[in-house]
């Protein structure tokens, strides 16, 4: 009887050690820290021209419920060569990433950027609507 | 006993280390100049552009007991353009930081590659400036210089400078443009034309300057003749103008040569060669003073950087340009 008890105890101990040694993944595929934050929204938006000067004619309107960003740009803005800048809630990231000059000239098909929360479990797709002044 | 030995050894090592560390190198007074000596610095920084001068300061000295300076000479590997000279004044900096000239010789004489000043006063030390105006023949090549001095005791000293690579760029400064009048810009000629002259050579006109107060974002603009009519409001182009020139606006790039020696930024050959002009528009509106545009001509023969020196609300502007042949 005592023998069975010892075997059971040993198995339990080994299992406990194995489970306790399992390491949670704390970084995502981009090497960014995964946190517990669930906030997931765009807080600010800027659009720069090829000369890195703002091409907005007024402040961008961000609707976090409808998940849209409406921005009006100056007359003559070359939307094939602009640099969008997003400010996101803490620990969020953007998908697709903005790697440099971006072509936003197809106004008929607004580009969609997805915000991913800090815990990487919530994704919100924002539609970027651009119109000329 | 053993511990005692270790402690003793440690103490000896420490003492030796501190003696070595504290050893002070004796200062020796440098030998005074005992013969004819010279030195040179290049004062010009930034790219070496044809038609602009390279400036050097050439210093020379001989002990008073050995004699005096007789002449100074510079020989360039490629003869300088008109305006090349060696100063016949020596400069010293006074207590206020101002360079004060002292006449030391006759005006320089340039013969082919050589420029010479003969001293007219009894002096044994001087610093002369040399201005080498870069000739067209030197474009894209290397230029080097040999500075030399001769003293009354028959000795000669020389100093080599360079080689310096001369830029492939051309420069044109302070071109006045005006809305509807001198509004047609040729990159090939680096010139501004009126409508009649533009009609006579339409294949050379790459840009049109225009000013529109409304919309307020339009103001001063450089637009290709082939641009959308929305960017040429009220403009009737001379016949034959149809080039589509690519433009890329840039701000805070005040090239020192174009901005009349203000600021400390230089545009060089490599910038014009490597600037990404893919998918760039053929118009640039809303230009301000000290703004600029990268330009690529329709035939991809030239790239240029146009800098806006000044603007006027009456519809005029002053521009300068650097042009690079691809």
PDB file of N, CA, C and O in Angstrom, chain A residues 50-53 74-78 80-81 83 101 133, chain B residues 217-218 230-231 249-250 276 278-281 283 285 288:
ATOM      1  N   UNK A  50       5.677  64.043 -48.920  1.00  0.00           N
ATOM      2  CA  UNK A  50       7.040  63.590 -49.221  1.00  0.00           C
ATOM      3  C   UNK A  50       8.088  64.476 -48.561  1.00  0.00           C
ATOM      4  O   UNK A  50       9.218  64.050 -48.331  1.00  0.00           O
ATOM      5  N   UNK A  51       7.713  65.724 -48.254  1.00  0.00           N
ATOM      6  CA  UNK A  51       8.654  66.638 -47.589  1.00  0.00           C
ATOM      7  C   UNK A  51       8.518  66.591 -46.071  1.00  0.00           C
ATOM      8  O   UNK A  51       9.050  67.449 -45.374  1.00  0.00           O
ATOM      9  N   UNK A  52       7.784  65.604 -45.588  1.00  0.00           N
ATOM     10  CA  UNK A  52       7.570  65.388 -44.148  1.00  0.00           C
ATOM     11  C   UNK A  52       6.842  66.552 -43.469  1.00  0.00           C
ATOM     12  O   UNK A  52       6.991  66.789 -42.273  1.00  0.00           O
ATOM     13  N   UNK A  53       6.069  67.276 -44.262  1.00  0.00           N
ATOM     14  CA  UNK A  53       5.223  68.341 -43.716  1.00  0.00           C
ATOM     15  C   UNK A  53       3.783  67.834 -43.804  1.00  0.00           C
ATOM     16  O   UNK A  53       3.406  67.173 -44.779  1.00  0.00           O
ATOM     17  N   UNK A  74      -4.870  68.634 -48.163  1.00  0.00           N
ATOM     18  CA  UNK A  74      -4.752  69.882 -48.917  1.00  0.00           C
ATOM     19  C   UNK A  74      -4.872  69.645 -50.421  1.00  0.00           C
ATOM     20  O   UNK A  74      -4.493  68.572 -50.923  1.00  0.00           O
ATOM     21  N   UNK A  75      -5.328  70.650 -51.114  1.00  0.00           N
ATOM     22  CA  UNK A  75      -5.395  70.598 -52.576  1.00  0.00           C
ATOM     23  C   UNK A  75      -3.995  70.338 -53.129  1.00  0.00           C
ATOM     24  O   UNK A  75      -3.022  70.961 -52.688  1.00  0.00           O
ATOM     25  N   UNK A  76      -3.895  69.428 -54.041  1.00  0.00           N
ATOM     26  CA  UNK A  76      -2.600  69.154 -54.663  1.00  0.00           C
ATOM     27  C   UNK A  76      -1.749  68.136 -53.931  1.00  0.00           C
ATOM     28  O   UNK A  76      -0.614  67.895 -54.332  1.00  0.00           O
ATOM     29  N   UNK A  77      -2.290  67.539 -52.873  1.00  0.00           N
ATOM     30  CA  UNK A  77      -1.504  66.530 -52.156  1.00  0.00           C
ATOM     31  C   UNK A  77      -1.265  65.311 -53.050  1.00  0.00           C
ATOM     32  O   UNK A  77      -2.193  64.800 -53.674  1.00  0.00           O
ATOM     33  N   UNK A  78      -0.032  64.867 -53.084  1.00  0.00           N
ATOM     34  CA  UNK A  78       0.320  63.680 -53.865  1.00  0.00           C
ATOM     35  C   UNK A  78       0.139  62.459 -52.973  1.00  0.00           C
ATOM     36  O   UNK A  78       1.044  62.101 -52.217  1.00  0.00           O
ATOM     37  N   UNK A  80       0.192  59.454 -53.581  1.00  0.00           N
ATOM     38  CA  UNK A  80       1.011  58.270 -53.886  1.00  0.00           C
ATOM     39  C   UNK A  80       2.248  58.229 -52.999  1.00  0.00           C
ATOM     40  O   UNK A  80       2.905  57.203 -52.872  1.00  0.00           O
ATOM     41  N   UNK A  81       2.585  59.371 -52.442  1.00  0.00           N
ATOM     42  CA  UNK A  81       3.826  59.461 -51.651  1.00  0.00           C
ATOM     43  C   UNK A  81       3.560  60.166 -50.326  1.00  0.00           C
ATOM     44  O   UNK A  81       3.917  61.327 -50.159  1.00  0.00           O
ATOM     45  N   UNK A  83       3.226  59.676 -45.822  1.00  0.00           N
ATOM     46  CA  UNK A  83       3.653  58.903 -44.656  1.00  0.00           C
ATOM     47  C   UNK A  83       2.555  58.980 -43.594  1.00  0.00           C
ATOM     48  O   UNK A  83       2.448  59.987 -42.901  1.00  0.00           O
ATOM     49  N   UNK A 101       7.266  55.281 -47.290  1.00  0.00           N
ATOM     50  CA  UNK A 101       6.314  55.959 -48.172  1.00  0.00           C
ATOM     51  C   UNK A 101       5.165  55.030 -48.521  1.00  0.00           C
ATOM     52  O   UNK A 101       5.379  53.858 -48.823  1.00  0.00           O
ATOM     53  N   UNK A 133      -9.446  68.636 -50.029  1.00  0.00           N
ATOM     54  CA  UNK A 133     -10.011  69.900 -49.575  1.00  0.00           C
ATOM     55  C   UNK A 133     -10.901  70.491 -50.666  1.00  0.00           C
ATOM     56  O   UNK A 133     -10.497  70.477 -51.825  1.00  0.00           O
TER      57      UNK A 133
ATOM     58  N   UNK B 217      -3.487  77.255 -50.464  1.00  0.00           N
ATOM     59  CA  UNK B 217      -2.400  76.264 -50.400  1.00  0.00           C
ATOM     60  C   UNK B 217      -1.597  76.208 -51.700  1.00  0.00           C
ATOM     61  O   UNK B 217      -0.598  75.499 -51.774  1.00  0.00           O
ATOM     62  N   UNK B 218      -2.044  76.932 -52.722  1.00  0.00           N
ATOM     63  CA  UNK B 218      -1.367  76.864 -54.023  1.00  0.00           C
ATOM     64  C   UNK B 218      -0.126  77.760 -54.036  1.00  0.00           C
ATOM     65  O   UNK B 218       0.990  77.300 -54.245  1.00  0.00           O
ATOM     66  N   UNK B 230      -5.550  71.212 -63.659  1.00  0.00           N
ATOM     67  CA  UNK B 230      -5.914  71.739 -62.340  1.00  0.00           C
ATOM     68  C   UNK B 230      -4.726  72.428 -61.676  1.00  0.00           C
ATOM     69  O   UNK B 230      -4.912  73.306 -60.826  1.00  0.00           O
ATOM     70  N   UNK B 231      -3.515  72.031 -62.081  1.00  0.00           N
ATOM     71  CA  UNK B 231      -2.326  72.624 -61.482  1.00  0.00           C
ATOM     72  C   UNK B 231      -1.715  73.726 -62.350  1.00  0.00           C
ATOM     73  O   UNK B 231      -0.646  74.254 -62.032  1.00  0.00           O
ATOM     74  N   UNK B 249       9.046  67.390 -53.459  1.00  0.00           N
ATOM     75  CA  UNK B 249       9.231  68.500 -52.524  1.00  0.00           C
ATOM     76  C   UNK B 249      10.105  68.075 -51.339  1.00  0.00           C
ATOM     77  O   UNK B 249      10.054  66.923 -50.906  1.00  0.00           O
ATOM     78  N   UNK B 250      10.850  69.025 -50.844  1.00  0.00           N
ATOM     79  CA  UNK B 250      11.674  68.758 -49.666  1.00  0.00           C
ATOM     80  C   UNK B 250      11.774  70.049 -48.859  1.00  0.00           C
ATOM     81  O   UNK B 250      11.731  71.142 -49.414  1.00  0.00           O
ATOM     82  N   UNK B 276      15.306  59.049 -54.712  1.00  0.00           N
ATOM     83  CA  UNK B 276      14.279  58.167 -55.263  1.00  0.00           C
ATOM     84  C   UNK B 276      13.180  59.015 -55.918  1.00  0.00           C
ATOM     85  O   UNK B 276      12.427  59.703 -55.231  1.00  0.00           O
ATOM     86  N   UNK B 278      10.974  57.636 -58.184  1.00  0.00           N
ATOM     87  CA  UNK B 278       9.946  56.732 -58.717  1.00  0.00           C
ATOM     88  C   UNK B 278       8.570  57.180 -58.216  1.00  0.00           C
ATOM     89  O   UNK B 278       8.388  57.484 -57.037  1.00  0.00           O
ATOM     90  N   UNK B 279       7.620  57.233 -59.125  1.00  0.00           N
ATOM     91  CA  UNK B 279       6.230  57.577 -58.805  1.00  0.00           C
ATOM     92  C   UNK B 279       6.049  58.986 -58.249  1.00  0.00           C
ATOM     93  O   UNK B 279       5.080  59.245 -57.533  1.00  0.00           O
ATOM     94  N   UNK B 280       6.979  59.861 -58.531  1.00  0.00           N
ATOM     95  CA  UNK B 280       6.826  61.240 -58.047  1.00  0.00           C
ATOM     96  C   UNK B 280       5.890  62.019 -58.985  1.00  0.00           C
ATOM     97  O   UNK B 280       5.821  61.731 -60.176  1.00  0.00           O
ATOM     98  N   UNK B 281       5.192  63.007 -58.436  1.00  0.00           N
ATOM     99  CA  UNK B 281       4.240  63.767 -59.274  1.00  0.00           C
ATOM    100  C   UNK B 281       4.970  64.732 -60.202  1.00  0.00           C
ATOM    101  O   UNK B 281       6.188  64.926 -60.069  1.00  0.00           O
ATOM    102  N   UNK B 283       4.187  67.971 -60.402  1.00  0.00           N
ATOM    103  CA  UNK B 283       3.896  69.334 -59.941  1.00  0.00           C
ATOM    104  C   UNK B 283       4.322  69.461 -58.484  1.00  0.00           C
ATOM    105  O   UNK B 283       4.421  68.470 -57.761  1.00  0.00           O
ATOM    106  N   UNK B 285       3.265  72.291 -55.570  1.00  0.00           N
ATOM    107  CA  UNK B 285       2.608  73.557 -55.231  1.00  0.00           C
ATOM    108  C   UNK B 285       2.851  73.879 -53.752  1.00  0.00           C
ATOM    109  O   UNK B 285       3.328  73.034 -52.992  1.00  0.00           O
ATOM    110  N   UNK B 288       7.517  77.403 -50.350  1.00  0.00           N
ATOM    111  CA  UNK B 288       7.820  78.534 -49.470  1.00  0.00           C
ATOM    112  C   UNK B 288       9.306  78.888 -49.579  1.00  0.00           C
ATOM    113  O   UNK B 288      10.083  78.122 -50.150  1.00  0.00           O
TER     114      UNK B 288
END
